[in-house]
PDB file of C-alpha atoms (C1' of nucleotides) in Angstrom:
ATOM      1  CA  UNK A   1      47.047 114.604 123.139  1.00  0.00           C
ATOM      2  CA  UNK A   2      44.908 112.334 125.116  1.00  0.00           C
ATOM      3  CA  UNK A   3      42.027 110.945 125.314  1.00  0.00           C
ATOM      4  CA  UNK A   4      39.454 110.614 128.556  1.00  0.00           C
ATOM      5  CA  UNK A   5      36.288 109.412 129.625  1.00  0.00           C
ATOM      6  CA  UNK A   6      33.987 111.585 132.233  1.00  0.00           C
ATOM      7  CA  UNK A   7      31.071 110.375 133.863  1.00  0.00           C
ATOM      8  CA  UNK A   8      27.941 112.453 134.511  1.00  0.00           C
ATOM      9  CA  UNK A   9      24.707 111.791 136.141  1.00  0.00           C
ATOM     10  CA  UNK A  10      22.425 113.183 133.483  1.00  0.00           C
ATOM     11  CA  UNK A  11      20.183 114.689 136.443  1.00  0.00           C
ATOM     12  CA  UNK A  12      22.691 116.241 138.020  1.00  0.00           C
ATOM     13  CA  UNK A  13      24.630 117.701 134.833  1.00  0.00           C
ATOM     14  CA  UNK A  14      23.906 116.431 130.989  1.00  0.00           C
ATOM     15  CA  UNK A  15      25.283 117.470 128.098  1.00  0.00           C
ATOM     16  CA  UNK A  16      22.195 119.479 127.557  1.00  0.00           C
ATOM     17  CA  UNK A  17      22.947 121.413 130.174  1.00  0.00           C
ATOM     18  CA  UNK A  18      26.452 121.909 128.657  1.00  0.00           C
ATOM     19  CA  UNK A  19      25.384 122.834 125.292  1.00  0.00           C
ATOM     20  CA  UNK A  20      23.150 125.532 127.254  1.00  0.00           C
ATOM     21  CA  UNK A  21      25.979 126.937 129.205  1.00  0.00           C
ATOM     22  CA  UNK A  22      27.413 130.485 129.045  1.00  0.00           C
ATOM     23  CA  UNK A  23      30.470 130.099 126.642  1.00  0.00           C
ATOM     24  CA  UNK A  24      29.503 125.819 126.454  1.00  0.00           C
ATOM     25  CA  UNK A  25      32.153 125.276 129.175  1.00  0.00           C
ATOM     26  CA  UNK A  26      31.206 124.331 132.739  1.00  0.00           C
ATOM     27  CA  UNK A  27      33.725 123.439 135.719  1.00  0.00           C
ATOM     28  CA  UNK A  28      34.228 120.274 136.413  1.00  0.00           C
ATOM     29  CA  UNK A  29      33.227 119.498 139.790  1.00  0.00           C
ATOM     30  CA  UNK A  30      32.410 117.341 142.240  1.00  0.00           C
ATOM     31  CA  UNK A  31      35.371 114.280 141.809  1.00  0.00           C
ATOM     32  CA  UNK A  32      35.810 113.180 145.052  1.00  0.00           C
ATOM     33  CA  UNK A  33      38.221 110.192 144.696  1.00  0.00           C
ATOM     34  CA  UNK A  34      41.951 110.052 144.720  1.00  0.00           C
ATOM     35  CA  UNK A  35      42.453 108.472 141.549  1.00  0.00           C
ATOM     36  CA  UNK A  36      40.107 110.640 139.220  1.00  0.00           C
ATOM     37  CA  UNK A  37      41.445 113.541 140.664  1.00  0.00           C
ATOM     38  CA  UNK A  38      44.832 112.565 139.976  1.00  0.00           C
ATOM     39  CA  UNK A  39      43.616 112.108 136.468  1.00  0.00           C
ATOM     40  CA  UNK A  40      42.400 114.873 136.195  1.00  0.00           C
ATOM     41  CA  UNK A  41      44.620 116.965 138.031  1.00  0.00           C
ATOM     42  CA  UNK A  42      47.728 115.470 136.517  1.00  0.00           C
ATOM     43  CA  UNK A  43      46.955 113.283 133.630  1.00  0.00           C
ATOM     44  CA  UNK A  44      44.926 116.026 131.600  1.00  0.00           C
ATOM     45  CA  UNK A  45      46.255 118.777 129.609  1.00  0.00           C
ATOM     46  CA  UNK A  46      44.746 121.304 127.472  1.00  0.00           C
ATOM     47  CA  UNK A  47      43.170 120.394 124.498  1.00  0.00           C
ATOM     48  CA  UNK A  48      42.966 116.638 125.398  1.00  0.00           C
ATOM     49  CA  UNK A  49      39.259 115.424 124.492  1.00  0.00           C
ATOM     50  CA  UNK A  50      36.867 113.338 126.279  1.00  0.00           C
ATOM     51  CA  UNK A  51      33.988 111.242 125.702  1.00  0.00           C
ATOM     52  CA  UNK A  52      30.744 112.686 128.052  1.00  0.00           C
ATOM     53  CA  UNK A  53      29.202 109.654 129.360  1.00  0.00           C
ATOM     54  CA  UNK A  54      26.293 109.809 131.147  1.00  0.00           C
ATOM     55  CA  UNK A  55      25.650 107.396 133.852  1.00  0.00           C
ATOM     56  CA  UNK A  56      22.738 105.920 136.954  1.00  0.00           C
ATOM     57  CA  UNK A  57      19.799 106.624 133.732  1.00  0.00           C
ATOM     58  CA  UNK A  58      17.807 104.692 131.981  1.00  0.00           C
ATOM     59  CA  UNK A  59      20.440 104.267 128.882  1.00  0.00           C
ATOM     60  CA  UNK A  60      23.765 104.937 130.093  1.00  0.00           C
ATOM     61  CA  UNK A  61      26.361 105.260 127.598  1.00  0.00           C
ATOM     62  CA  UNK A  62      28.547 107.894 125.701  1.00  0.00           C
ATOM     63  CA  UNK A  63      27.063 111.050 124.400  1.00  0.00           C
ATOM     64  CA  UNK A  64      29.543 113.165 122.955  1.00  0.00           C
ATOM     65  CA  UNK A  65      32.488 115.293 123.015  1.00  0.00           C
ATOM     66  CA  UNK A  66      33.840 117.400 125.068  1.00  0.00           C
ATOM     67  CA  UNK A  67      37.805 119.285 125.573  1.00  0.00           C
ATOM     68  CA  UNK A  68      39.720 119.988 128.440  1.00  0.00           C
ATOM     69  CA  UNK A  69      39.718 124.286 128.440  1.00  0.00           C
ATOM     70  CA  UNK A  70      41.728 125.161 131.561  1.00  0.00           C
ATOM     71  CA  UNK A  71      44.873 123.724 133.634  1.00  0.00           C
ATOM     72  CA  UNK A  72      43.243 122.314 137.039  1.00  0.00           C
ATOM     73  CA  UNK A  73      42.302 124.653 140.357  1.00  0.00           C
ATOM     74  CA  UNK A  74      40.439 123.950 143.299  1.00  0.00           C
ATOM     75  CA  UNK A  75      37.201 123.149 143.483  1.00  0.00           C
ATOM     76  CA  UNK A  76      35.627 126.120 145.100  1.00  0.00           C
ATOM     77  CA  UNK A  77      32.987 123.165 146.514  1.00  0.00           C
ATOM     78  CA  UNK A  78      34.964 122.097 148.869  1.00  0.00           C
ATOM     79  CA  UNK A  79      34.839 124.882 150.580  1.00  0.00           C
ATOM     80  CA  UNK A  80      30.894 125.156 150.877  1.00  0.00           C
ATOM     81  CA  UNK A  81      29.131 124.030 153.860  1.00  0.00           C
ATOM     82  CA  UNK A  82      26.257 124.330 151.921  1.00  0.00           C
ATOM     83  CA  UNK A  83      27.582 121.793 148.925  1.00  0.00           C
ATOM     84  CA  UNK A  84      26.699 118.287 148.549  1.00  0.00           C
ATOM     85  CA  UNK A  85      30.438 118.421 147.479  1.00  0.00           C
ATOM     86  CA  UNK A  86      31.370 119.922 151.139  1.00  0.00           C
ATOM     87  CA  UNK A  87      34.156 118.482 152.389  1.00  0.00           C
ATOM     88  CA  UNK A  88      35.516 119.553 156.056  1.00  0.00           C
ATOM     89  CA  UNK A  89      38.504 118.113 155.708  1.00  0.00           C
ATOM     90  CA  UNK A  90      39.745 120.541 153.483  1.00  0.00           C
ATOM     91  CA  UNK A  91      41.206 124.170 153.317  1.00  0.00           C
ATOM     92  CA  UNK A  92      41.532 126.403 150.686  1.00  0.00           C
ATOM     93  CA  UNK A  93      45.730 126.663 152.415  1.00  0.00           C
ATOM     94  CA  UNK A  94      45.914 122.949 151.039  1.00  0.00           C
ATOM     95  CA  UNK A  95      43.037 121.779 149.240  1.00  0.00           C
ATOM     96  CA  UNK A  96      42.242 118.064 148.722  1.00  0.00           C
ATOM     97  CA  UNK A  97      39.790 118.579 145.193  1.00  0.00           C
ATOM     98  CA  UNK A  98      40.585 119.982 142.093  1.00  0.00           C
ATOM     99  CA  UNK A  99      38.519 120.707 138.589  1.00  0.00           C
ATOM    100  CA  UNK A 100      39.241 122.000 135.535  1.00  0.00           C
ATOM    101  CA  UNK A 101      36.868 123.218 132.509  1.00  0.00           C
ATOM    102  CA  UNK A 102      35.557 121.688 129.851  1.00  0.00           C
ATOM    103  CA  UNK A 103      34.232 122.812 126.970  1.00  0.00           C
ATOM    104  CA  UNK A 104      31.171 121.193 124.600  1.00  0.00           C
ATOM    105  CA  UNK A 105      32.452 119.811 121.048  1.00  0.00           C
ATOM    106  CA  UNK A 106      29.663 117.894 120.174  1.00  0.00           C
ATOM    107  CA  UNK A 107      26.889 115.448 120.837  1.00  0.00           C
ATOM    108  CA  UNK A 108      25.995 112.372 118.844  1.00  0.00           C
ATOM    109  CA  UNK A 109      23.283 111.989 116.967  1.00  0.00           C
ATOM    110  CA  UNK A 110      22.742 109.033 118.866  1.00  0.00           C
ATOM    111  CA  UNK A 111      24.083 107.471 122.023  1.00  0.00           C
ATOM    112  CA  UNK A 112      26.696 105.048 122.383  1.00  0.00           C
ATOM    113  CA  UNK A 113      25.090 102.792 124.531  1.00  0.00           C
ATOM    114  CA  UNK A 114      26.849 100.925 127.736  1.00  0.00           C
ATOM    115  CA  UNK A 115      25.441  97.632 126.210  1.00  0.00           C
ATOM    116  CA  UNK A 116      26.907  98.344 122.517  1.00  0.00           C
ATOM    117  CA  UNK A 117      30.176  99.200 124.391  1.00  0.00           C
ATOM    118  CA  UNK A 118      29.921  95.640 125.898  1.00  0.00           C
ATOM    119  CA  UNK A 119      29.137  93.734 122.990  1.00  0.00           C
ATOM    120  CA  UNK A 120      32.264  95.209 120.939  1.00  0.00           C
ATOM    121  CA  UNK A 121      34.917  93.089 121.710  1.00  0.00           C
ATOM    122  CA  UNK A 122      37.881  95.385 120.537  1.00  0.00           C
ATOM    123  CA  UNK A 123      37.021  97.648 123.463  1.00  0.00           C
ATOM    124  CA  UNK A 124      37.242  95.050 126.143  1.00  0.00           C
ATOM    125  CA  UNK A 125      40.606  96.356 127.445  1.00  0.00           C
ATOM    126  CA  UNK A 126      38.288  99.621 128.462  1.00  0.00           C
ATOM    127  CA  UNK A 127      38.601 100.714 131.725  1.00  0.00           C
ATOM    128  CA  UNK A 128      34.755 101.526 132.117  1.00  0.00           C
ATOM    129  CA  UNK A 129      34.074  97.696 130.587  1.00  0.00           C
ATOM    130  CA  UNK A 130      35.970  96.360 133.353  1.00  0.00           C
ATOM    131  CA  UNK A 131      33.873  95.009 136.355  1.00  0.00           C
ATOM    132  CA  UNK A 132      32.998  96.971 139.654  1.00  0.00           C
ATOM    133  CA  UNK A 133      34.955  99.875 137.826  1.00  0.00           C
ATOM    134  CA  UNK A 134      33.531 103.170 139.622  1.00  0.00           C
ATOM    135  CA  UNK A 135      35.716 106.059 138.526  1.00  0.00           C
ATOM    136  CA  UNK A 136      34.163 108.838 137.128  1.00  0.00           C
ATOM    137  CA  UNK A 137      37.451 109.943 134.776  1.00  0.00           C
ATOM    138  CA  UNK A 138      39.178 107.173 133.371  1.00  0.00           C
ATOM    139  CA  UNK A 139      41.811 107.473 130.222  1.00  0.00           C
ATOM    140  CA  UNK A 140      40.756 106.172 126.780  1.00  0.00           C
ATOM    141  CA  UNK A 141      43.266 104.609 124.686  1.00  0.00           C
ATOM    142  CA  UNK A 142      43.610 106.320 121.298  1.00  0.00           C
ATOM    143  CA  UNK A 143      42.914 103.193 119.467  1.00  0.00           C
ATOM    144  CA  UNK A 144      39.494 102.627 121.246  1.00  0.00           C
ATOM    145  CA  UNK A 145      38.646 106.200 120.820  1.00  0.00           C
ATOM    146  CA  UNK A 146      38.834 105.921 116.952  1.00  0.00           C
ATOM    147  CA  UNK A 147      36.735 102.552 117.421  1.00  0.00           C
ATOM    148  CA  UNK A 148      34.179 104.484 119.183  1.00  0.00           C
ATOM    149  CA  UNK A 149      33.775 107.039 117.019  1.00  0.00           C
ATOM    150  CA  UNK A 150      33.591 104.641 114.046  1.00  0.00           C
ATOM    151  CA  UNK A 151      30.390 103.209 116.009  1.00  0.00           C
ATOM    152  CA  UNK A 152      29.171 106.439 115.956  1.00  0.00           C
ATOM    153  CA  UNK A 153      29.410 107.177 112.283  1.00  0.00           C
ATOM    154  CA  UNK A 154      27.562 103.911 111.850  1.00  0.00           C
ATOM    155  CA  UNK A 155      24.435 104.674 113.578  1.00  0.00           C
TER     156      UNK A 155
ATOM    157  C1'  DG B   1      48.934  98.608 159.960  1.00  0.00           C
ATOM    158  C1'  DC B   2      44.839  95.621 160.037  1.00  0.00           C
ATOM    159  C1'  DC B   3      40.231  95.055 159.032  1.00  0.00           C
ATOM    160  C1'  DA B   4      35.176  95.347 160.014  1.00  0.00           C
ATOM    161  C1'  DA B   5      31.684  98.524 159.315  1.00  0.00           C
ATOM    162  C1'  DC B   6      29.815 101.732 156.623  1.00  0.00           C
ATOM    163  C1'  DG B   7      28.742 104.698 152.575  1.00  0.00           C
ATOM    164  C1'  DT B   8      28.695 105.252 147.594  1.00  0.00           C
ATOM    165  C1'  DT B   9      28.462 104.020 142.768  1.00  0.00           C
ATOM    166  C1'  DG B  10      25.955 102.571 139.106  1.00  0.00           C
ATOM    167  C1'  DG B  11      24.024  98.781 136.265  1.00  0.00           C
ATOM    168  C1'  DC B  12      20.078  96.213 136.145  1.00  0.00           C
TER     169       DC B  12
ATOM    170  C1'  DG C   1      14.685  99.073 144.707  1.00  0.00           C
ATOM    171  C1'  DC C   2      18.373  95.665 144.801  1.00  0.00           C
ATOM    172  C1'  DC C   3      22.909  94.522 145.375  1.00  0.00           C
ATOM    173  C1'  DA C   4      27.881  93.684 143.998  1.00  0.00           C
ATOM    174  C1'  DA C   5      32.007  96.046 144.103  1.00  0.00           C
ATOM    175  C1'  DC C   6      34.743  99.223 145.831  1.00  0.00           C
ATOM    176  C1'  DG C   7      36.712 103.240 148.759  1.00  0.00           C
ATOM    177  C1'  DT C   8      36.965 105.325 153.239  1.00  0.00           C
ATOM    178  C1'  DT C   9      36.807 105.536 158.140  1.00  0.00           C
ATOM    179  C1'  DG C  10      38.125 104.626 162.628  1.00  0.00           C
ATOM    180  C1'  DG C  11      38.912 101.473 166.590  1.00  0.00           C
ATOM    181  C1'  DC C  12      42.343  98.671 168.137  1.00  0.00           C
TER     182       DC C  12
END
DNA sequence: GCCAACGTTGGC
DNA sequence: GCCAACGTTGGC
């Protein structure tokens, strides 16, 4: 099993919005660069876990839990003209975008905040820590997952 | 294939 | 709102 972190823009999908969807699993979509969606596409499997980060707010930082629920598909956005996700370039004979579902585990009590992240120095080898990283699914090692969640047990 | 221009991400 | 860092685009 693996381990992942996913980026969300809390005003365009939080983990509230998770918690309060059908079933707690949403689609995925939206990733629109090469290397997340190779991530994603072929890096994930079922049952891997991620952390749900939520990013461009006022805290960012991790805010739970959630677990990969399906293999990947396209990303029926793509497709629509009418999506911010709308990308021309595609077809749905060879599409460029794929998602997968996820499905809600949990949500801390508390946030992990970016700045707490920082200041941790085993978790300086994270890809998120490192500078000008912009990728919206990144791996986790397993060793700074278990570090994370002992900073959440401590809060 | 190079690279300047442009758009986006995302912390602050 | 600013801006550094990065990815993509497109002319050549």
């Amino acid at each position: 099993m693996q381990y992942w972190l996913m980026k969300s823009e809390p005003e365009t999908f939080s983990i509230e919005d998770l918690q309060q969807a059908p079933k707690k699993i949403t689609c995925w979509e939206g990733v629109r660069n090469y290397q997340a969606r190779n991530f994603m596409a072929e890096g994930m499997a079922i049952g891997d876990q991620a952390f749900f980060y939520h990013s461009n707010c006022k805290i960012p930082g991790i805010v739970g839990i959630v677990k990969v629920v399906s293999e990947s598909y396209p990303d029926h956005t793509q497709f629509d003209s009418e999506s911010d996700y709308y990308d021309p370039k595609s077809t749905t004979a060879k599409p460029r975008w794929y998602m997968r579902d996820v499905k809600f585990v949990k949500r801390f009590k508390e946030l992990v905040p970016l700045s707490a992240l920082k200041a941790n120095k085993s978790l300086a080898d994270m890809q998120i820590l490192q500078r000008g990283n912009r990728l919206s699914i990144t791996p986790v090692s397993k060793k700074n997952w278990q570090r994370i969640l002992e900073m959440v047990e401590k809060v």
